[in-house]
Coordinates of N, CA and C and ligand atoms in Angstrom, one line a residue:
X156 N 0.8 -1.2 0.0 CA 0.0 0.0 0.0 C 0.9 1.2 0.0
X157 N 0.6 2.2 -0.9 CA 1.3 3.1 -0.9 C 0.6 4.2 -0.4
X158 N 2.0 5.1 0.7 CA 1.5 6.5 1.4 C 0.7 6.8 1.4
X159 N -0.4 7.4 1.8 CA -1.3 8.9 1.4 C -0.5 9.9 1.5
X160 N -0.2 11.2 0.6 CA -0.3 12.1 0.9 C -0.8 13.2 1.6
X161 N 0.5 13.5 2.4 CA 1.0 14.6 3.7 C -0.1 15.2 3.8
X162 N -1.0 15.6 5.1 CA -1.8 17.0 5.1 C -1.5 18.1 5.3
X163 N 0.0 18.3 5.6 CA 0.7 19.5 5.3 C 2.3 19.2 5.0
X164 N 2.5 20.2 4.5 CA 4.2 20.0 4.7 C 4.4 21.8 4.7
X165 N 5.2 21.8 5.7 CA 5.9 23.7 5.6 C 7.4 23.4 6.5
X166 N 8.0 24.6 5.9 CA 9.4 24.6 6.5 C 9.2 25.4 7.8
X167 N 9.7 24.5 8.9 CA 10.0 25.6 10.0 C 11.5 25.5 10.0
X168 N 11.9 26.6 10.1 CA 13.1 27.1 10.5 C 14.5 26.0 9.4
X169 N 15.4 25.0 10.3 CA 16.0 24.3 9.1 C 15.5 22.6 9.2
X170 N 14.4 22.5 9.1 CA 13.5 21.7 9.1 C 12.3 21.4 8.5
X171 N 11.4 20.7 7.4 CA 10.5 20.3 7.0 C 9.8 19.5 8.2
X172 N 8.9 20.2 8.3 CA 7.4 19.8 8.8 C 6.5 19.0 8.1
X173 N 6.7 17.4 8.5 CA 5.3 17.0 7.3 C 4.6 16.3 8.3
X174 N 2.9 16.7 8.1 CA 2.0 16.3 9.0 C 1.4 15.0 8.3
X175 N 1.0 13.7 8.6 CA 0.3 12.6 7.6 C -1.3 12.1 8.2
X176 N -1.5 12.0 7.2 CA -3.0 12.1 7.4 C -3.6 10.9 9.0
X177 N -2.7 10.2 9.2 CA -2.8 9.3 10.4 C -2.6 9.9 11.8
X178 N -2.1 11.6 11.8 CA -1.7 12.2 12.6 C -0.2 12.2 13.0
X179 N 1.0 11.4 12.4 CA 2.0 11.7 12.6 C 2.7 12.5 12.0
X180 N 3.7 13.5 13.2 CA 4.6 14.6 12.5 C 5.5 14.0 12.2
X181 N 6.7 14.2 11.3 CA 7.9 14.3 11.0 C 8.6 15.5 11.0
X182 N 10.1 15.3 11.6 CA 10.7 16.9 11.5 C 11.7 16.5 11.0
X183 N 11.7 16.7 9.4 CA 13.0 16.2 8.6 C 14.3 17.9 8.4
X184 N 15.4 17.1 9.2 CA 16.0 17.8 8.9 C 16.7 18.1 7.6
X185 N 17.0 19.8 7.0 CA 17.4 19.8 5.6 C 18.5 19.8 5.1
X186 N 19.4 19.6 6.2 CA 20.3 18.7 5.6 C 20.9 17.5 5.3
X187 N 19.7 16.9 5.9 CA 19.8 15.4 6.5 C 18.8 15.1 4.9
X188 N 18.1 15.8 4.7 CA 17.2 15.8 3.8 C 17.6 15.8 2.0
X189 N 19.0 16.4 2.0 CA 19.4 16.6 1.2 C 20.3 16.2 1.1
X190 N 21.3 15.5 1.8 CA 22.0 14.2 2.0 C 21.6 13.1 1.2
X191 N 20.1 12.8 1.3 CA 19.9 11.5 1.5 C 19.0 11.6 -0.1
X192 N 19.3 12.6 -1.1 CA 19.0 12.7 -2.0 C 19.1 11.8 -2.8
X193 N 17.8 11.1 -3.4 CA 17.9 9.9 -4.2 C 18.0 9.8 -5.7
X194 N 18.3 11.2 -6.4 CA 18.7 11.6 -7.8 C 19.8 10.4 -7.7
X195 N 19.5 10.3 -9.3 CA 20.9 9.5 -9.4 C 21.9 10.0 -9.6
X196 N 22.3 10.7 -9.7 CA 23.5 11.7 -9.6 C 24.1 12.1 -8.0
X197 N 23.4 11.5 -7.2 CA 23.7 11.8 -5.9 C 23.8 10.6 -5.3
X198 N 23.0 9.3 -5.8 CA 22.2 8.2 -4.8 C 23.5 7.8 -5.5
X199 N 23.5 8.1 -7.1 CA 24.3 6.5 -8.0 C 23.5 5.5 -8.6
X200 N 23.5 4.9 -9.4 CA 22.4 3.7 -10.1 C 23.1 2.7 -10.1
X201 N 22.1 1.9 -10.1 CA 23.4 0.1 -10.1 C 23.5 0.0 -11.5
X202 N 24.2 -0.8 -11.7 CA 25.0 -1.2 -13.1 C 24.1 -2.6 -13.6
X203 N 24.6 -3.5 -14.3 CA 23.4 -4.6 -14.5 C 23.7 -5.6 -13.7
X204 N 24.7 -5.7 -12.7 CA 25.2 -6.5 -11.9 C 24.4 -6.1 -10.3
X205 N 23.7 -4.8 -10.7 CA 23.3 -4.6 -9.1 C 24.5 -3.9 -8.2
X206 N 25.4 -3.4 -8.8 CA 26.3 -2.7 -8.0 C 26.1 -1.4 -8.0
X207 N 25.9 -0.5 -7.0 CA 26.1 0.9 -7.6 C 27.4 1.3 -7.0
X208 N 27.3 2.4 -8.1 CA 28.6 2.9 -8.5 C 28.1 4.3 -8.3
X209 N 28.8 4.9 -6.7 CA 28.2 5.9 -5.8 C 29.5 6.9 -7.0
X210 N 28.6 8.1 -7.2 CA 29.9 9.0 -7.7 C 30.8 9.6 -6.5
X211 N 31.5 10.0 -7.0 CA 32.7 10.2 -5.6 C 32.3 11.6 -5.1
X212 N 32.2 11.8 -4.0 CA 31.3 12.6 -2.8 C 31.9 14.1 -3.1
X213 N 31.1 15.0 -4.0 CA 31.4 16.4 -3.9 C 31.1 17.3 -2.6
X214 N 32.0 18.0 -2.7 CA 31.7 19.1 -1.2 C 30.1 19.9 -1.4
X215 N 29.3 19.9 -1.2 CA 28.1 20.7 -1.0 C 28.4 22.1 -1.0
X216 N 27.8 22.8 -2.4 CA 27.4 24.4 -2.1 C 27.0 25.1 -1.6
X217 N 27.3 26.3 -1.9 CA 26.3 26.9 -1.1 C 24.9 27.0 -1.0
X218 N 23.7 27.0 -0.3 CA 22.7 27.3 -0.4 C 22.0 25.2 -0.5
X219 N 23.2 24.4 -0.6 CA 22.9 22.9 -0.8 C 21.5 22.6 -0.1
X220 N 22.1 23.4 1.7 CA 21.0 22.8 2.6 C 19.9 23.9 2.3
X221 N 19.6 24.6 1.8 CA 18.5 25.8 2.1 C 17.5 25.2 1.2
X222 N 16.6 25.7 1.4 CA 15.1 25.2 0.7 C 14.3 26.0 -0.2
X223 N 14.5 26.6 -1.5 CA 14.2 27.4 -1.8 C 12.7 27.4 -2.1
X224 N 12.4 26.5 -2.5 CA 10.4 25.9 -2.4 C 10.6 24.2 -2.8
X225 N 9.2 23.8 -2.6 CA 9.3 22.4 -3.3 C 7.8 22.3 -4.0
X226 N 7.6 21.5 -5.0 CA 6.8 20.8 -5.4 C 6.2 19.4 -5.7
X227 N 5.0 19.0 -5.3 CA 4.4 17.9 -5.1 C 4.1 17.3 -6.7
X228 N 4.7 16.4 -6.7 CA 4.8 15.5 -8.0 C 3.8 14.2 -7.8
X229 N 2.8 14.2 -9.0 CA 1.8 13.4 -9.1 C 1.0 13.5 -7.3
X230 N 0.7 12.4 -7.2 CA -0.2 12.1 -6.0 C 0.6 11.4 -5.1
X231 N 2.2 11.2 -5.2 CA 3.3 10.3 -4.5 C 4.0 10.9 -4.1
X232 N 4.8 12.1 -4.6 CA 5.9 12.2 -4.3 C 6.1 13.7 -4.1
X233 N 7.5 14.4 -3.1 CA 7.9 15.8 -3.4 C 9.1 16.0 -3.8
X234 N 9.0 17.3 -4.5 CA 10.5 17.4 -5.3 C 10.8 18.8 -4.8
X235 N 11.8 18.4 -3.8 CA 12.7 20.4 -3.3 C 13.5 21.0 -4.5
X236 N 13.3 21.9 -4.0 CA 14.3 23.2 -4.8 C 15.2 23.4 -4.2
X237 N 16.5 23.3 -4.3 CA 17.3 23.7 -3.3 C 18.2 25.1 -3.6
X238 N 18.5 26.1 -2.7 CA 19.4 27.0 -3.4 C 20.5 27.2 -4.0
X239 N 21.1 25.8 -4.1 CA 22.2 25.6 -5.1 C 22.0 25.3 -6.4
X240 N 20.1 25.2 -6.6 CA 20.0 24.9 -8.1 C 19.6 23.1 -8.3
X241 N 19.8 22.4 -6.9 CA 19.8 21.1 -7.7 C 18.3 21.2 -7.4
X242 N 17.8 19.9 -8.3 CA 16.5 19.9 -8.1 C 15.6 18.9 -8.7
X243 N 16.9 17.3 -8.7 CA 16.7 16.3 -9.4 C 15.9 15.4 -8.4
X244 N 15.8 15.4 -7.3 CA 15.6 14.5 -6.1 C 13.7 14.4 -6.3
X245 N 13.4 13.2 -6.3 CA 11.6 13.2 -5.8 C 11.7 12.4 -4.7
X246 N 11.3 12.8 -3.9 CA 11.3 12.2 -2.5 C 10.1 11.3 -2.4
X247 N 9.3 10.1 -2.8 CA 7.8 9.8 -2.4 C 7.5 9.9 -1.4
X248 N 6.7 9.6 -0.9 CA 5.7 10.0 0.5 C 6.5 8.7 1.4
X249 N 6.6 7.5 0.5 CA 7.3 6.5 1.3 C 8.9 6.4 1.9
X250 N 9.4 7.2 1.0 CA 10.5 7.5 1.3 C 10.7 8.6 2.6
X251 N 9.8 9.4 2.1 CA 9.7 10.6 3.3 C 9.5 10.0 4.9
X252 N 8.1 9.2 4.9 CA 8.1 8.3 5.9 C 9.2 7.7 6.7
X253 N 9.7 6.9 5.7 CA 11.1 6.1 6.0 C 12.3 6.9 6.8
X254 N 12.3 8.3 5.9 CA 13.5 9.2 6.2 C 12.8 10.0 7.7
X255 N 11.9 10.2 8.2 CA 10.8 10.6 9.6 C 11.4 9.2 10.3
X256 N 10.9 8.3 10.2 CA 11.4 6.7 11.2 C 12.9 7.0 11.4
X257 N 13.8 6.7 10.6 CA 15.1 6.5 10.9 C 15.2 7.7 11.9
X258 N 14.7 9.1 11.6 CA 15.3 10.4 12.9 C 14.6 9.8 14.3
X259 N 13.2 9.3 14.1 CA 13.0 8.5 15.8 C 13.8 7.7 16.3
X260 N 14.1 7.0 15.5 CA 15.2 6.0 16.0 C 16.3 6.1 16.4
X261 N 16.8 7.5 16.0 CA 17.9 7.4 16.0 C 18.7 8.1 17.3
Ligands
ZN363 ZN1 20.3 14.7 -6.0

């Protein structure tokens, strides 16, 4: 079963706020957020073997972690803007979830 779609999402301060329809918050941090960017250009893609092949770790620019807006793609997923320009990453709702659990846990 896949996510429902957040009943809110807004930035407080350097953190995403997403509220889910079940009543749980998440406070995703943005640069924890933008870390964990799953563009291929960031994540890496596997090869036909199933290996990925991580590109070798660039220093983050300026503006990497700042949030310039985002957009909700189809009925799944959100895509940030970041102020450095990148703006390859769709986060789905499932994902987002997942990246909320791991900060509890951790
Ligand atoms: Zn990326």
């Amino acid at each position: 079963m896949s996510q429902q779609a957040p009943s809110s999402v807004q930035q407080i301060g350097r953190e995403l706020v997403i509220v889910w329809p079940d009543g749980r918050e998440d406070y995703l941090d943005l640069e924890s957020l933008r870390r964990s960017c799953p563009c291929a250009m960031c994540k890496g893609e596997p090869d036909l073997h199933g290996r990925i092949h991580k590109p070798a770790a660039r220093p983050y620019g300026l503006g990497a972690f700042l949030l310039q807006r985002w957009a909700t793609v189809g009925s799944y997923a959100i895509q940030p803007y970041w102020q450095d320009g990148h703006s390859d990453g769709i986060y789905s709702f499932d994902f987002l979830r997942e990246l909320g659990s791991r900060v509890e846990t951790a």
